[in-house]
CSV table of C-alpha atoms and ligand atoms in Angstrom, one decimal:
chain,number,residue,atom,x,y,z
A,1,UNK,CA,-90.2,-71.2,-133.7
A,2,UNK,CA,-91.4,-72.0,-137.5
A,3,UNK,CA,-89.1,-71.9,-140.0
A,4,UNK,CA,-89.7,-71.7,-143.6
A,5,UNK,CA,-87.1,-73.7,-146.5
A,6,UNK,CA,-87.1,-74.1,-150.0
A,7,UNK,CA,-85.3,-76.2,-152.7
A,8,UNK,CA,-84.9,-75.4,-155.8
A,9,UNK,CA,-82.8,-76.9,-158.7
A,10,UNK,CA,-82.3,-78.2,-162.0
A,11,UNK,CA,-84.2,-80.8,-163.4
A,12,UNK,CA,-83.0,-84.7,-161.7
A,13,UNK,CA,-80.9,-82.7,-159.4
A,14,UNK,CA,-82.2,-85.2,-156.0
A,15,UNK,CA,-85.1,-82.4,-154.4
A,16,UNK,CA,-87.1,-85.2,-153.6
A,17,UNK,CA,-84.7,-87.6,-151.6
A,18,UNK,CA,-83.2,-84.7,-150.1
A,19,UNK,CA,-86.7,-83.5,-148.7
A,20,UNK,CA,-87.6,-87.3,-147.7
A,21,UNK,CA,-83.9,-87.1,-145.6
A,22,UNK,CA,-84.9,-83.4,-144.0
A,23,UNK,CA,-88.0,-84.5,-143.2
A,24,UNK,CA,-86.9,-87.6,-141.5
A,25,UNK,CA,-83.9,-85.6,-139.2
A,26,UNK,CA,-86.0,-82.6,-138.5
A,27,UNK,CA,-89.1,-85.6,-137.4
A,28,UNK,CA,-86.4,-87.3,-134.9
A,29,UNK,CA,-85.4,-84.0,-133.4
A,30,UNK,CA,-88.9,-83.8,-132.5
A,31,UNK,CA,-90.3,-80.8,-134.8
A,32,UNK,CA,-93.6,-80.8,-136.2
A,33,UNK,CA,-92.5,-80.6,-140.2
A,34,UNK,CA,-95.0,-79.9,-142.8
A,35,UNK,CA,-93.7,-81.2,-146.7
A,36,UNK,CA,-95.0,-79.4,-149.2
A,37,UNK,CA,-94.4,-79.0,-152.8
A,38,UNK,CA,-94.9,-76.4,-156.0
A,39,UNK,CA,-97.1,-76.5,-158.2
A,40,UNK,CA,-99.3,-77.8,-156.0
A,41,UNK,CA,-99.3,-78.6,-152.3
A,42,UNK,CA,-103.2,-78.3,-152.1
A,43,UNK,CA,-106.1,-79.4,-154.3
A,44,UNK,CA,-106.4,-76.7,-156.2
A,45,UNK,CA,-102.8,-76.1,-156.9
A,46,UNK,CA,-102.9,-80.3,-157.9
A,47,UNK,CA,-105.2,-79.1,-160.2
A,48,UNK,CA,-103.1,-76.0,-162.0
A,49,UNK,CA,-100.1,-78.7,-162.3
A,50,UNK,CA,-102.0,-80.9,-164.1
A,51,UNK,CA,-103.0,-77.9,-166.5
A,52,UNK,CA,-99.5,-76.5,-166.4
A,53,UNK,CA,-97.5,-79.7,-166.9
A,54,UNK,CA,-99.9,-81.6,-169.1
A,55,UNK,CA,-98.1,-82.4,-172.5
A,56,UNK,CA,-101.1,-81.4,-174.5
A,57,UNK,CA,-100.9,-78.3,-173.6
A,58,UNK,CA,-97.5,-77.2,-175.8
A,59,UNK,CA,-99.6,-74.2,-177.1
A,60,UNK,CA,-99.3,-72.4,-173.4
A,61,UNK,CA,-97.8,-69.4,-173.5
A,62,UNK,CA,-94.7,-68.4,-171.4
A,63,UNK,CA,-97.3,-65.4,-169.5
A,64,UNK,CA,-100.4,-67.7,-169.0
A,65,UNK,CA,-97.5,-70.3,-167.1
A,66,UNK,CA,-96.2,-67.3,-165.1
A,67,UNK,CA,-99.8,-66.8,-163.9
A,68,UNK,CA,-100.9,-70.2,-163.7
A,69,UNK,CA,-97.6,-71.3,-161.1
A,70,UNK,CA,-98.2,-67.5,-159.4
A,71,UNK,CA,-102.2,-68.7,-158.6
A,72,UNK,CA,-100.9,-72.0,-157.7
A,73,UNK,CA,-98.6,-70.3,-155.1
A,74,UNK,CA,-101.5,-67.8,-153.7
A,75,UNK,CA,-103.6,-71.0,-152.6
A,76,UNK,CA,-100.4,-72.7,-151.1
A,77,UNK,CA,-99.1,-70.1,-149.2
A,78,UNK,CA,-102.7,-68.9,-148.1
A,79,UNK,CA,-104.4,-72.2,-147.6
A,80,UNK,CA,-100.8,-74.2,-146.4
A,81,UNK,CA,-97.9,-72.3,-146.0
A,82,UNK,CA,-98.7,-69.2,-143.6
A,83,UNK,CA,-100.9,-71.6,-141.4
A,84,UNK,CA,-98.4,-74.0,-140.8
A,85,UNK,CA,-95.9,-71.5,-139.8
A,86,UNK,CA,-98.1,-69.4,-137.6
A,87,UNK,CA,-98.4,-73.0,-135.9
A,88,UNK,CA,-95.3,-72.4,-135.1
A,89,UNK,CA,-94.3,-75.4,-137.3
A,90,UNK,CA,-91.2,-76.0,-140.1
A,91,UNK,CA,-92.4,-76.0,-144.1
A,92,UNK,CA,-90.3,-77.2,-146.5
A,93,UNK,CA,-91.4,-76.7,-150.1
A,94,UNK,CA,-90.0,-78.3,-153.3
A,95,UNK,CA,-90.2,-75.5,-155.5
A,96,UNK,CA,-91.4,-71.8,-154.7
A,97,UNK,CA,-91.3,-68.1,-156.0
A,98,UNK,CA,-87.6,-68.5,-157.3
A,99,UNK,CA,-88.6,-71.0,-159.6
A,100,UNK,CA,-90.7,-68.8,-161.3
A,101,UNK,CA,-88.1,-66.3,-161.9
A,102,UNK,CA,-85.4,-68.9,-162.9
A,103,UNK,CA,-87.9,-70.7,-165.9
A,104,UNK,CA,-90.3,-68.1,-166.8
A,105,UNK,CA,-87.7,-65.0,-166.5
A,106,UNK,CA,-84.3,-66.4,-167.2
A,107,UNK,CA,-85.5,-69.9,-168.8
A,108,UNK,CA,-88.4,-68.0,-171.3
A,109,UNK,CA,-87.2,-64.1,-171.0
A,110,UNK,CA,-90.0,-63.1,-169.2
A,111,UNK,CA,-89.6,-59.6,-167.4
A,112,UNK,CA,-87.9,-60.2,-163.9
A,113,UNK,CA,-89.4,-57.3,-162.5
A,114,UNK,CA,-93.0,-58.2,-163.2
A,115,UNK,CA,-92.1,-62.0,-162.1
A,116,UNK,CA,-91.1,-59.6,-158.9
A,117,UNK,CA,-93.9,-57.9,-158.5
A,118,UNK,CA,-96.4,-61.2,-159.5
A,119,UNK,CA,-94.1,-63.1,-156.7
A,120,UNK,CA,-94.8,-60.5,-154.1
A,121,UNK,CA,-98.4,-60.2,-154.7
A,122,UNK,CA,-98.9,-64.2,-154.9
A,123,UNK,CA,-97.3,-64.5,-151.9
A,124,UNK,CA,-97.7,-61.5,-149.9
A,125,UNK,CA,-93.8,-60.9,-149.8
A,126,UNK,CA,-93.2,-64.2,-147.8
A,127,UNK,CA,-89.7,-65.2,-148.4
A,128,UNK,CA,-87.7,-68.3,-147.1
A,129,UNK,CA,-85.6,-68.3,-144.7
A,130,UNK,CA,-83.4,-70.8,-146.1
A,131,UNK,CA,-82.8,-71.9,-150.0
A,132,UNK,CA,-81.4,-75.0,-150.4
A,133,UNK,CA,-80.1,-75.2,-154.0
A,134,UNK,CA,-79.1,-78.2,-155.2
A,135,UNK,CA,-76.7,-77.3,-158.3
A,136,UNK,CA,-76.2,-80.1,-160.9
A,137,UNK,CA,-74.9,-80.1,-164.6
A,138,UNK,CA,-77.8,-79.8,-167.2
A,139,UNK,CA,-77.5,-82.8,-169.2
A,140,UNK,CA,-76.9,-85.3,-166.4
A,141,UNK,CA,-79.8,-83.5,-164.9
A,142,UNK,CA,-81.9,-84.5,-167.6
A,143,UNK,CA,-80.7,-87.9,-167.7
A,144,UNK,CA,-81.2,-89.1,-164.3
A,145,UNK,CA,-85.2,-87.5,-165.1
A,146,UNK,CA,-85.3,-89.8,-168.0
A,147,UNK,CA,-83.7,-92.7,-166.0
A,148,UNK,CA,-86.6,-92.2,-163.3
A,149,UNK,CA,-89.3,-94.8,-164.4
A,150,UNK,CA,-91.3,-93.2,-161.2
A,151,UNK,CA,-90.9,-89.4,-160.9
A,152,UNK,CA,-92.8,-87.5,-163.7
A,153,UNK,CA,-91.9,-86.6,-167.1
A,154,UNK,CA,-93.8,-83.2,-167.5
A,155,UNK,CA,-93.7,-80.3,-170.3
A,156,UNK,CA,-91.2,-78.7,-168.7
A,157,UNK,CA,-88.9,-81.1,-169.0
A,158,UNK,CA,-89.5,-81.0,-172.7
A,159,UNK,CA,-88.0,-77.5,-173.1
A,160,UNK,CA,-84.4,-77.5,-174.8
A,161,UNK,CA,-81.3,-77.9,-173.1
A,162,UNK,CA,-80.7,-74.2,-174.2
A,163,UNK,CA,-83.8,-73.2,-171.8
A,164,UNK,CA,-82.5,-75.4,-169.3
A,165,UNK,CA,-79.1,-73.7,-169.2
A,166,UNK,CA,-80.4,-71.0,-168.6
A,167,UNK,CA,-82.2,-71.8,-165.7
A,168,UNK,CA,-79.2,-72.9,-163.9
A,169,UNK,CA,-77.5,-69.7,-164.7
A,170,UNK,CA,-80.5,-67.8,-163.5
A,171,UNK,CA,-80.2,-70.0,-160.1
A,172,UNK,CA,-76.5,-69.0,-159.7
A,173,UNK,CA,-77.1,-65.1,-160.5
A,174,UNK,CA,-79.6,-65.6,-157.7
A,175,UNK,CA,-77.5,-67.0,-155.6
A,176,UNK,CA,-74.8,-64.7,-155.9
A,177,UNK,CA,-77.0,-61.2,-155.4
A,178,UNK,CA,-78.2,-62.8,-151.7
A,179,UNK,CA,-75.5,-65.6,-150.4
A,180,UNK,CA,-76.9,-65.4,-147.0
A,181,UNK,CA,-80.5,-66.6,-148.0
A,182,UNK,CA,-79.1,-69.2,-150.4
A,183,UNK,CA,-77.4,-72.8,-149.6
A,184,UNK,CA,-75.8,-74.0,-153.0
A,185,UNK,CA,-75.4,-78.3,-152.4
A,186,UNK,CA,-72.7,-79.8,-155.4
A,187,UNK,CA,-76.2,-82.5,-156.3
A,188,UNK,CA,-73.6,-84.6,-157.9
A,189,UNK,CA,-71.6,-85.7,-154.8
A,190,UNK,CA,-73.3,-89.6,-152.9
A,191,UNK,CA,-76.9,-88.9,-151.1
A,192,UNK,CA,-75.5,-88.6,-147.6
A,193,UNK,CA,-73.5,-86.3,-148.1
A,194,UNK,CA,-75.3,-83.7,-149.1
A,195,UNK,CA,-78.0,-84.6,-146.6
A,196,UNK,CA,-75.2,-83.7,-144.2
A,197,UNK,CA,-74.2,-80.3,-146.1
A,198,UNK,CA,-77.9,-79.5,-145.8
A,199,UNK,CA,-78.2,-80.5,-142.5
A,200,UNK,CA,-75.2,-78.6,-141.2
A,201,UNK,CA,-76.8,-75.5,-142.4
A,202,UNK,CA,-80.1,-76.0,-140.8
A,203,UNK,CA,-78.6,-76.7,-137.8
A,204,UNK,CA,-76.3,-73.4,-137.9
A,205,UNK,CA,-79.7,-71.8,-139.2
A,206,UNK,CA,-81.6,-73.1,-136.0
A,207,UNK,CA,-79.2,-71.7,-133.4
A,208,UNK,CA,-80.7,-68.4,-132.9
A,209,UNK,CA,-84.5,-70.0,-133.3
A,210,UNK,CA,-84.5,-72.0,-130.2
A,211,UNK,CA,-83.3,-75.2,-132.1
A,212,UNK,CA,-80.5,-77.1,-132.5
A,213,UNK,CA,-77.0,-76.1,-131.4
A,214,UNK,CA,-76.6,-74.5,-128.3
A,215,UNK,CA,-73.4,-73.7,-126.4
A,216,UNK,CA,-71.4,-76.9,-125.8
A,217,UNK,CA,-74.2,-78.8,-127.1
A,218,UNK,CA,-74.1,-81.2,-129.9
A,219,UNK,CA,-77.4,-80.6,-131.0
A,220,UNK,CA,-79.5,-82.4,-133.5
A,221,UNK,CA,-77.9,-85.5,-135.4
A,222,UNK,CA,-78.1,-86.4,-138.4
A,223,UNK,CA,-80.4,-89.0,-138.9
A,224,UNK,CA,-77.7,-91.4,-139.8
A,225,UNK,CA,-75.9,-91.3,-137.1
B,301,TMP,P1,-90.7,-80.9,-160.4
B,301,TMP,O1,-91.9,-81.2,-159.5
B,301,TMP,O2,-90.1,-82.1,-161.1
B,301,TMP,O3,-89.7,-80.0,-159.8
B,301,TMP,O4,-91.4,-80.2,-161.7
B,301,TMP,C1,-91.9,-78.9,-161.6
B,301,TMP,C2,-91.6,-78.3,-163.0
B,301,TMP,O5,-92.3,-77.0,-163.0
B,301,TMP,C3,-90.1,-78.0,-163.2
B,301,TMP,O6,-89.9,-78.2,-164.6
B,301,TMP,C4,-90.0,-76.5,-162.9
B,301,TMP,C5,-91.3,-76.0,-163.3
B,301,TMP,N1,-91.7,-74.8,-162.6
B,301,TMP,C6,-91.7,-73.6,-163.3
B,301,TMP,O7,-91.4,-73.5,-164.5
B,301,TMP,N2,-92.1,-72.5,-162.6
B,301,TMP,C7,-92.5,-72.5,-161.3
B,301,TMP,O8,-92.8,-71.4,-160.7
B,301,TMP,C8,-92.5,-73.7,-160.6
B,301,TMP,C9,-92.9,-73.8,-159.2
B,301,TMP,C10,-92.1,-74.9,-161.3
């Protein structure tokens, strides 16, 4: 049975080892896992990142970024996404609709309801089943990005710490308004154990999909262990 997960977070908050880790377990417990990330995930959405996170481009305007990540996200979910999970087949995406609404509505002041609406259409109301959030203090945030001589340095990350903040807090009201959809990882704690907070959930998650846990079975292990 397909399954569909997203992470989201604050800037140097760990999406990318975390993903690398998922991938790995779900891999070993034999699932077909397709890795994906946002903006982008196909060639045309490689393009719009390029556009969107270019540092020339400090003239765009909060609206033309809603759009631009929104068009991004029809190609993905048409071209990537929905295949993979009519294939029956597990996607996991770094970044989707929610990040719109936390840095364009809460981060810029955009209206949430129209990012709603834009989301909905842009995706044609596919949700995740699982959000992984991985919840880490702004500044430090920023300065393990900084620290990164190999992960990208991008206009976004440009923004003030002021914008930032209020991504996180956007995250955390989203959070609390649907707990059940929402997994929020401390991203300060060591690597492994938040791979094992994540993976705990998944398994939980899995139960009722045919994966996993079943009665007096162990189920899937970590990929440590
Ligand atoms: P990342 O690949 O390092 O996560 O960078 C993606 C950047 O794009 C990050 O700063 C968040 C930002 N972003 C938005 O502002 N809106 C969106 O809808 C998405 C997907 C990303």
């Amino acid at each position: 049975m397909s399954l569909f997960i997203t992470f989201e977070g604050p800037e140097g908050s760990g999406k990318t080892t975390q993903i690398l880790l998922l991938q790995r377990a779900l891999q070993e417990a034999g699932r077909t896992v397709v890795c994906t990330r946002e903006p982008g995930g196909t060639p045309i959405g490689e393009q719009i990142r390029e556009v969107l996170h270019a540092m020339g481009n400090r003239a765009m305007l909060p609206i033309t970024e809603a759009l631009l990540y929104s068009a991004a996200r029809a190609q993905h979910v048409g071209e990537v996404i929905r295949p993979a999970l009519e294939r029956g087949e597990i996607v996991v995406s770094d970044r989707y609709a929610h990040s719109t609404l936390a840095y364009q509505g809460d981060g810029h002041g955009l209206d949430r309801q129209m990012l709603h609406q834009l989301g909905q259409w842009a995706t044609g109301g596919l949700a995740p089943d699982l959000v992984i959030y991985l919840d880490l203090d702004v500044i430090e945030g920023l300065r393990r990005k900084r620290q990164d001589v190999s992960g990208e340095w991008n206009r976004m990350d440009e923004q003030d710490v002021a914008f930032h903040q209020a991504v996180r807090a956007g995250y955390l009201r989203m959070v609390e308004s649907d707990p059940e959809r929402w997994l929020v990882v401390d991203a300060a704690q060591p690597i492994e154990v938040i791979h094992q907070q994540i993976w705990t959930r998944i398994r939980r998650l899995c139960k009722g999909c045919g994966l996993g846990e079943q009665e007096g079975d162990e189920g899937w292990q970590p990929s440590s262990s």
